[in-house]
Short mmCIF file of C-alpha atoms in Angstrom, two decimals:
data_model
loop_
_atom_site.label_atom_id
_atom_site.label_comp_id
_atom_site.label_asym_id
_atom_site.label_seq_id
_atom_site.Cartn_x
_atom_site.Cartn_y
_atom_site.Cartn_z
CA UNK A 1 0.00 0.00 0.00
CA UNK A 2 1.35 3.19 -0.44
CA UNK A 3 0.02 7.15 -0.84
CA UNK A 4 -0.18 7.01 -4.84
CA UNK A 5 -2.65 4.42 -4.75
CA UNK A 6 -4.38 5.54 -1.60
CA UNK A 7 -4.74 8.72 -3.65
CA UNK A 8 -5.73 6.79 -6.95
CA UNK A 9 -9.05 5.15 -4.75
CA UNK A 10 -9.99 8.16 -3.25
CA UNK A 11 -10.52 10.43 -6.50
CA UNK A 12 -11.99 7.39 -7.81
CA UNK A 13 -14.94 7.97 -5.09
CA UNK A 14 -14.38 11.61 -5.09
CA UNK A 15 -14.95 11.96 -8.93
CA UNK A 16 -17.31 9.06 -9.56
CA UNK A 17 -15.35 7.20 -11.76
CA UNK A 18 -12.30 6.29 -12.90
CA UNK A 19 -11.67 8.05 -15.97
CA UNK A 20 -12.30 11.31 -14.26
CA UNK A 21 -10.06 10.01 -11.07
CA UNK A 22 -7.36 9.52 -13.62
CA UNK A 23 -7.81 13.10 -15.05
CA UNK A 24 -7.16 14.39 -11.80
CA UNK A 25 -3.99 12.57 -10.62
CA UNK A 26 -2.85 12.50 -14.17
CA UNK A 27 -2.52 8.66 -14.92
CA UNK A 28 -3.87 6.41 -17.36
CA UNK A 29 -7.84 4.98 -16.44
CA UNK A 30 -5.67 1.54 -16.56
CA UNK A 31 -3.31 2.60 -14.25
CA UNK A 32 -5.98 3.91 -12.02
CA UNK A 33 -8.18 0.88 -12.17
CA UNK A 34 -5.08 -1.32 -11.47
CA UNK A 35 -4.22 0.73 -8.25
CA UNK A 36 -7.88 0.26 -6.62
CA UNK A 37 -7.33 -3.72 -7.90
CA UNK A 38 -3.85 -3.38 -5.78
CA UNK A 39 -5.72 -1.92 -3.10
CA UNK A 40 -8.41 -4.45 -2.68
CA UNK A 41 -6.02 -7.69 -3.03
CA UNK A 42 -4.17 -5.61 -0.35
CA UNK A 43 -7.25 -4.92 2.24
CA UNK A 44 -8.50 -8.73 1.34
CA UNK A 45 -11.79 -7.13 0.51
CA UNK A 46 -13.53 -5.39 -2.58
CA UNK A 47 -13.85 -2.00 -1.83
CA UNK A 48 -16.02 -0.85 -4.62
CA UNK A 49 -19.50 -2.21 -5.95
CA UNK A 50 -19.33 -1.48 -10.21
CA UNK A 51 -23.09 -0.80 -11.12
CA UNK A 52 -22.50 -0.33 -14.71
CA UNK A 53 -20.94 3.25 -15.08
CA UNK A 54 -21.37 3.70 -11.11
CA UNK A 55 -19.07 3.00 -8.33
CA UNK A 56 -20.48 2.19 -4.69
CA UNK A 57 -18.42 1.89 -1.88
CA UNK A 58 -18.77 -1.02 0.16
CA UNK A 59 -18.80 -1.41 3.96
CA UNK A 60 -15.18 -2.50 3.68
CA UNK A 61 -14.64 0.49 1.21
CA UNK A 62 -16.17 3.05 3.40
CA UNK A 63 -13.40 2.15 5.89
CA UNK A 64 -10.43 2.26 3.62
CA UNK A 65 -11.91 5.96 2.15
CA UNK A 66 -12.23 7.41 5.86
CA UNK A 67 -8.65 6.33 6.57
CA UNK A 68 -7.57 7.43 3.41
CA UNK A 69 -7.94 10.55 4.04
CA UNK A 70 -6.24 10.37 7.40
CA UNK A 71 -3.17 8.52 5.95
CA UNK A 72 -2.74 11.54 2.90
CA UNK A 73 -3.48 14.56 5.09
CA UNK A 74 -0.67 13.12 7.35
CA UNK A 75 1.77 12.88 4.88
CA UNK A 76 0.95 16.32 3.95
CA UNK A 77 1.21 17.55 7.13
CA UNK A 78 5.18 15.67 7.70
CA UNK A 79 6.26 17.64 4.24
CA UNK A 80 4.75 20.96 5.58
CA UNK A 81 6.59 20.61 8.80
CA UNK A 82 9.81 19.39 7.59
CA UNK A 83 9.96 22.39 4.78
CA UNK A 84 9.11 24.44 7.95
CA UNK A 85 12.31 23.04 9.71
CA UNK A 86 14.26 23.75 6.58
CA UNK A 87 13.42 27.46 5.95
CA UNK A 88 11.36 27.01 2.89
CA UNK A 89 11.72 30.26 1.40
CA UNK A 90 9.17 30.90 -1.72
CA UNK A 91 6.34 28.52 0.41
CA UNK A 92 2.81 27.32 -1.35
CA UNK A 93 -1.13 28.70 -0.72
CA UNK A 94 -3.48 26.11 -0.93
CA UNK A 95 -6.60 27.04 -0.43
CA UNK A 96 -10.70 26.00 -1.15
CA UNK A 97 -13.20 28.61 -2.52
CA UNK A 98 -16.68 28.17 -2.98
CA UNK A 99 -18.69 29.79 -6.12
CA UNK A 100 -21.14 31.69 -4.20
CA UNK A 101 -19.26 35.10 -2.69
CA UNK A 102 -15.73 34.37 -3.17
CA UNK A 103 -14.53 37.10 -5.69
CA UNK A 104 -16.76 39.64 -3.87
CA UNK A 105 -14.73 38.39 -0.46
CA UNK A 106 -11.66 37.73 -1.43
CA UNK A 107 -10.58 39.00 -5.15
CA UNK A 108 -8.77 41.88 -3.10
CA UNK A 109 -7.11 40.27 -1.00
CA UNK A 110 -5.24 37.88 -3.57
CA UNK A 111 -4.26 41.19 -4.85
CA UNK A 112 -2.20 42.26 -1.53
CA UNK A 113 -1.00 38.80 -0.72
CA UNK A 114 1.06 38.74 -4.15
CA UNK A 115 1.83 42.31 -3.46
CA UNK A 116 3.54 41.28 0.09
CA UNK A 117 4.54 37.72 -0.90
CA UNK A 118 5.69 37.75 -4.92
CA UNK A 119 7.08 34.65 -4.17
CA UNK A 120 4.49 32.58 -2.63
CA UNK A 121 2.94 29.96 -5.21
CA UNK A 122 -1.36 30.02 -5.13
CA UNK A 123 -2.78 26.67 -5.60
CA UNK A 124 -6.68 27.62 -6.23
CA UNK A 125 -9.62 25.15 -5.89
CA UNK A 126 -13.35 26.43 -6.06
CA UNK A 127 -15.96 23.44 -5.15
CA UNK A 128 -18.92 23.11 -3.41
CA UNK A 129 -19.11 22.80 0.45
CA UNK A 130 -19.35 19.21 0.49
CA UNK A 131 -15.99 18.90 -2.06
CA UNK A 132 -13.98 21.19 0.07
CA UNK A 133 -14.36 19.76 3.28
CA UNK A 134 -13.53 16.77 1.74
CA UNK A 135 -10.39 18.48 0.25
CA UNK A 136 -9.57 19.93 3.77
CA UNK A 137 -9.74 16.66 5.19
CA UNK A 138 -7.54 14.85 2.59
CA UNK A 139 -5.03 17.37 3.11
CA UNK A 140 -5.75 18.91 -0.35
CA UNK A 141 -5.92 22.19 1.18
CA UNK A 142 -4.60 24.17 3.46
CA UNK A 143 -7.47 26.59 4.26
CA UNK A 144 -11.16 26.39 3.13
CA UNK A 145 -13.89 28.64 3.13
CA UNK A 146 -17.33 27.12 4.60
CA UNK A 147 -20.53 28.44 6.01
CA UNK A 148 -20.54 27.97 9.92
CA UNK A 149 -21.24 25.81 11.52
CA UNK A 150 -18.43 23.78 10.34
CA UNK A 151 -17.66 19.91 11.06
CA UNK A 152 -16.02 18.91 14.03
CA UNK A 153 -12.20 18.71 13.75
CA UNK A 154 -11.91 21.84 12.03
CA UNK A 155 -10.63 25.48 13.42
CA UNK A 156 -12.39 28.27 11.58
CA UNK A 157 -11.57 32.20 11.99
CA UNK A 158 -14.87 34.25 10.81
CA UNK A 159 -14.73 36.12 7.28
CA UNK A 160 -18.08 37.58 6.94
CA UNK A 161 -21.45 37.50 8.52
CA UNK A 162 -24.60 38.83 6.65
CA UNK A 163 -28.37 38.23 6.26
CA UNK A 164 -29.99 36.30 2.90
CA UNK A 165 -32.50 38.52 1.12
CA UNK A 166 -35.33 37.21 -1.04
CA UNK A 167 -34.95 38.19 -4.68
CA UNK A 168 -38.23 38.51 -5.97
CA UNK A 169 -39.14 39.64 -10.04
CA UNK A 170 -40.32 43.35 -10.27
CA UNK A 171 -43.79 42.02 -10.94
CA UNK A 172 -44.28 40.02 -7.57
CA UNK A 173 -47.26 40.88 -5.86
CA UNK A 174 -44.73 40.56 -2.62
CA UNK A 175 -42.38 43.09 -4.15
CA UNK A 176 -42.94 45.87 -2.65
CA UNK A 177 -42.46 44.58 1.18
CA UNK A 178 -40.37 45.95 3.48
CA UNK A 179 -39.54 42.62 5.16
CA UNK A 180 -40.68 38.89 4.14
CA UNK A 181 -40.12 35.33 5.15
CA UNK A 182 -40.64 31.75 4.06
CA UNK A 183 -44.70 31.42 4.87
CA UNK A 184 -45.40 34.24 2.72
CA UNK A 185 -43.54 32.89 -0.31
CA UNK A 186 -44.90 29.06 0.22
CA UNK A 187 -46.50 29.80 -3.21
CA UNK A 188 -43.84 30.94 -5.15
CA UNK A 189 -41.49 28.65 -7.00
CA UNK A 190 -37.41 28.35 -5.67
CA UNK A 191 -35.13 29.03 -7.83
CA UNK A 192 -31.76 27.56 -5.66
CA UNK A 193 -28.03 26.88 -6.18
CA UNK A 194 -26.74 23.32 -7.43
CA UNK A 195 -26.80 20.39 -5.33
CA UNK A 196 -23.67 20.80 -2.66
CA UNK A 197 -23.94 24.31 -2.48
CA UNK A 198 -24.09 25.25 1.45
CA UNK A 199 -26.62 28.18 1.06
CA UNK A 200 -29.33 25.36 -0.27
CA UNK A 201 -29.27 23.56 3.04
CA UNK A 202 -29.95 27.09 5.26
CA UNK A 203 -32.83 27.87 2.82
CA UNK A 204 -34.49 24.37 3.17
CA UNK A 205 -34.08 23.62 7.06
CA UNK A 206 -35.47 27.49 7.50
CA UNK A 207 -38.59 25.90 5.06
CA UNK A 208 -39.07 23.19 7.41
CA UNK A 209 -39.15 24.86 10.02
CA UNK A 210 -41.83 27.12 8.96
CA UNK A 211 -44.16 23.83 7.67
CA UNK A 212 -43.02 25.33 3.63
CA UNK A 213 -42.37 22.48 1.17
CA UNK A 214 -41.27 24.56 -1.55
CA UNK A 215 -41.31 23.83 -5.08
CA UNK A 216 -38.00 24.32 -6.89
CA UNK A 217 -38.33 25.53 -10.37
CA UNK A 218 -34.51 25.66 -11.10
CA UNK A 219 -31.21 25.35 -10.13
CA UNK A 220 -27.75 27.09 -11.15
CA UNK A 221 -24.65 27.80 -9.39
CA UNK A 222 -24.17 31.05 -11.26
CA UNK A 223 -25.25 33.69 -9.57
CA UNK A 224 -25.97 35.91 -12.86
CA UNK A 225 -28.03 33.27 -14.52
CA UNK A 226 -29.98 32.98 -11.27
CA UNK A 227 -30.82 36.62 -11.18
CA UNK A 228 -31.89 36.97 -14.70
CA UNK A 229 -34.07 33.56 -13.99
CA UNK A 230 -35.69 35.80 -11.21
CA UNK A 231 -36.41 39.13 -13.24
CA UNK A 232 -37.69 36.18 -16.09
CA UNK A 233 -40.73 35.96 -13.56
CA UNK A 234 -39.34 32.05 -13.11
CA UNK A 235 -39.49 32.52 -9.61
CA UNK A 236 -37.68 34.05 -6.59
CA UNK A 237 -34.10 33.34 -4.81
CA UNK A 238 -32.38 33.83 -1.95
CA UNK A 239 -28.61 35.74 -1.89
CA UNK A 240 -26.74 37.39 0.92
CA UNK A 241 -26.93 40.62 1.48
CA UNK A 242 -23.71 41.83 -0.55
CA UNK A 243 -24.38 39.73 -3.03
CA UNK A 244 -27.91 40.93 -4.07
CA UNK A 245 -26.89 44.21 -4.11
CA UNK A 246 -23.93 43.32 -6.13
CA UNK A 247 -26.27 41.95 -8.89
CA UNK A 248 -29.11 44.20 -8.24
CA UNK A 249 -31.02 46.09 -11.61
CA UNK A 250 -33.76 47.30 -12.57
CA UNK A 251 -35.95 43.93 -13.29
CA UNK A 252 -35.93 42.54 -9.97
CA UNK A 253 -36.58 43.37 -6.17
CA UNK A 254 -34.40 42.79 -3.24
CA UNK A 255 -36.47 42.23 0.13
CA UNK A 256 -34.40 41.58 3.49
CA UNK A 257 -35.51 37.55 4.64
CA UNK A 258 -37.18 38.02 7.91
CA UNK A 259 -36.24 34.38 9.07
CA UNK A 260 -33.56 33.47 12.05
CA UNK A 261 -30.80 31.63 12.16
CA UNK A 262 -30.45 31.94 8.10
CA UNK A 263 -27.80 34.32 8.12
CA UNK A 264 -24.83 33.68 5.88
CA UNK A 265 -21.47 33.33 8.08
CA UNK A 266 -18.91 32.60 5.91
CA UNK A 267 -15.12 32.11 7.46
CA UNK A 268 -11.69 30.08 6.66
CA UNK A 269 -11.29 26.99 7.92
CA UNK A 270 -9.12 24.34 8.51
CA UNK A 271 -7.92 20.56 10.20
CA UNK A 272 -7.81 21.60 14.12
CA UNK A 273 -4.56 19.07 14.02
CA UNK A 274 -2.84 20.27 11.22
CA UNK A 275 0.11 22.36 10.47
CA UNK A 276 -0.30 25.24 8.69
CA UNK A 277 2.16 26.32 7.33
CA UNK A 278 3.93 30.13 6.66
CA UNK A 279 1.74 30.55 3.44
CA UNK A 280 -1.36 29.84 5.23
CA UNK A 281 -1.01 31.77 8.80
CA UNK A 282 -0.13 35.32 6.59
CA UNK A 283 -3.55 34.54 4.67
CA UNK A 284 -5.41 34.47 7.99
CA UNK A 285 -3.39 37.38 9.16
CA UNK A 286 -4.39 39.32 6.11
CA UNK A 287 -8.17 38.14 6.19
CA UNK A 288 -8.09 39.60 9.79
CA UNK A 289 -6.52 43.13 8.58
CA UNK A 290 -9.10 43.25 5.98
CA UNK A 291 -12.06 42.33 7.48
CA UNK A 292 -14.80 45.05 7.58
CA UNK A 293 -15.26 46.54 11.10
CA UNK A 294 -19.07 46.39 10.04
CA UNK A 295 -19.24 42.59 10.03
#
C-alpha cells in the first residue's frame, strides 16, 4: 500500500469514476483501475461495488476511504513541517473557494498577498461545500472557506457574517415589502443553487421549520443566470446581502428575509490538528486586517 494508490481510490470515489479520477492525478484509467485492484487484493476485501458506469463503496470500502484521508493529510502535514524546519523560502497557498461570494470576499485580497509575498505559489480550488471539506480533510488544502457551523475537527476564523435577502421579479405581488419570510412565499417557486452548495441547506431547514415544502423551479450555481431567472418571472431566490446588491437592476426586487438563524457566516477553515504552514497563517493574518469593522 502506499500514498499514490491511496490517492488513486480516493478520487476514484471523489470523482465518480475512474476516468475522471485519472484526469485528476494525471494517470492512465488503466493505471488507475489497477491501483484500486492493488488496493483491494491488499485490504483482502472489494472495496467498490461497479453498477455499470457507477461505483459504490462497500462497507469494507467506506473504511479504507475514511482512513484514506487520514493517511494523505498526514503525509501532507510531515512535508509541511519538515519544509518548515528547513526554511522554505518561496512557500505554497493552498486554499478551497466556494462559487457563491468568493470574488466579492476575497478578489482583493489575492491582490495584496502577491503584493507582500511575490514569491508565494497560489494553488486555487473552487468546489462546493461538500468537495472542500472533503479536500480539507484529505489534506488537499490548506485553508477552506465554509458556512458555519463547520464539522467537528476543524478550526475556523470568521470572514463575513450577513443576512440572505429574497430576490423577488419586479412584478411580484410581494415586491414591494419591506420585510418577508418563508410562509409568505410558500406559493412561489425556488429558484436555488446546485446540489452541494451550502446556502441550499440554510434555505431548506429554515422551510421546514416554517411547515413550507417549496417547489424548486430551477437550479444554477451562477449567480448571474440565477438573477436573470428571477427578473424572467421564473421565480424568486435567496442571496446574501452583498451579493444581491452586487447583482441588483432594474428587473428585480431585493427584500431583506425576515427568518432566524439563516444568516450567511462565511469564514476560513481548517484541520484543528494540522500544520499550517507560513503561506497559510499570513492569509489568515491578512483576512483579519481586511475584514470590515461592520461585520
Amino acid at each position: 500500500m502506499n500514498l499514490r494508490t491511496l490517492r488513486a481510490f480516493v478520487e476514484v470515489v471523489r470523482q465518480g469514476g475512474f476516468s475522471q479520477a485519472a484526469d485528476v492525478v494525471s494517470l492512465t484509467q488503466s493505471t488507475v483501475s489497477k491501483a484500486v485492484k492493488t488496493l483491494e487484493e491488499e485490504l483482502g476485501a472489494p472495496l467498490l461495488n461497479r453498477l455499470g458506469h457507477r461505483n459504490e463503496l462497500t462497507a469494507a470500502g467506506e473504511i479504507a476511504y475514511r482512513r484514506a484521508l487520514v493517511l494523505l493529510a498526514e503525509h501532507h502535514d510531515l512535508v509541511a513541517e519538515i519544509n518548515d524546519l528547513r526554511g522554505l523560502k518561496r512557500g505554497v497557498l493552498r486554499i478551497g473557494l466556494p462559487p457563491v461570494g468568493c470574488g466579492v470576499l476575497f478578489a482583493a485580497m489575492f491582490t495584496t498577498y502577491r503584493s507582500r509575498y511575490p514569491d508565494i505559489d497560489i494553488e486555487l480550488t473552487e468546489h462546493g461545500s461538500k468537495t472542500l471539506r472533503e479536500c480539507l480533510e484529505a489534506g488537499e488544502v490548506d485553508l477552506a472557506a465554509l458556512l458555519l457551523p463547520v464539522d467537528e475537527g476543524f478550526d475556523y476564523q470568521p470572514v463575513r457574517h450577513e443576512p440572505l435577502m429574497a430576490v423577488l421579479p419586479m412584478g411580484h405581488s410581494l415586491a414591494q415589502r419591506t420585510r418577508i419570510d418563508f410562509t409568505d412565499l410558500a406559493d412561489s417557486p425556488f429558484i436555488l443553487f446546485e446540489a452541494g452548495f451550502a446556502l441550499n441547506a440554510l434555505i431548506m431547514a429554515a422551510c421546514e421549520r416554517k411547515g413550507v415544502t417549496p417547489r424548486v423551479t430551477a437550479r444554477s450555481g451562477q449567480i448571474d443566470f440565477i438573477v436573470d431567472l428571477v427578473a424572467a418571472g421564473l421565480g424568486v431566490a435567496f442571496l446574501p446581502r452583498m451579493l444581491a446588491h452586487k447583482h441588483q437592476h432594474a428587473g428585480i426586487a431585493l427584500i431583506p428575509l425576515d427568518e432566524p438563524h439563516t444568516d450567511w457566516h462565511i469564514a476560513l477553515a481548517w484541520r484543528a490538528s494540522a500544520h499550517l504552514p507560513p503561506a497559510a497563517r499570513a492569509w489568515l493574518d491578512l483576512a483579519k486586517e481586511m475584514a470590515s469593522p461592520t461585520q
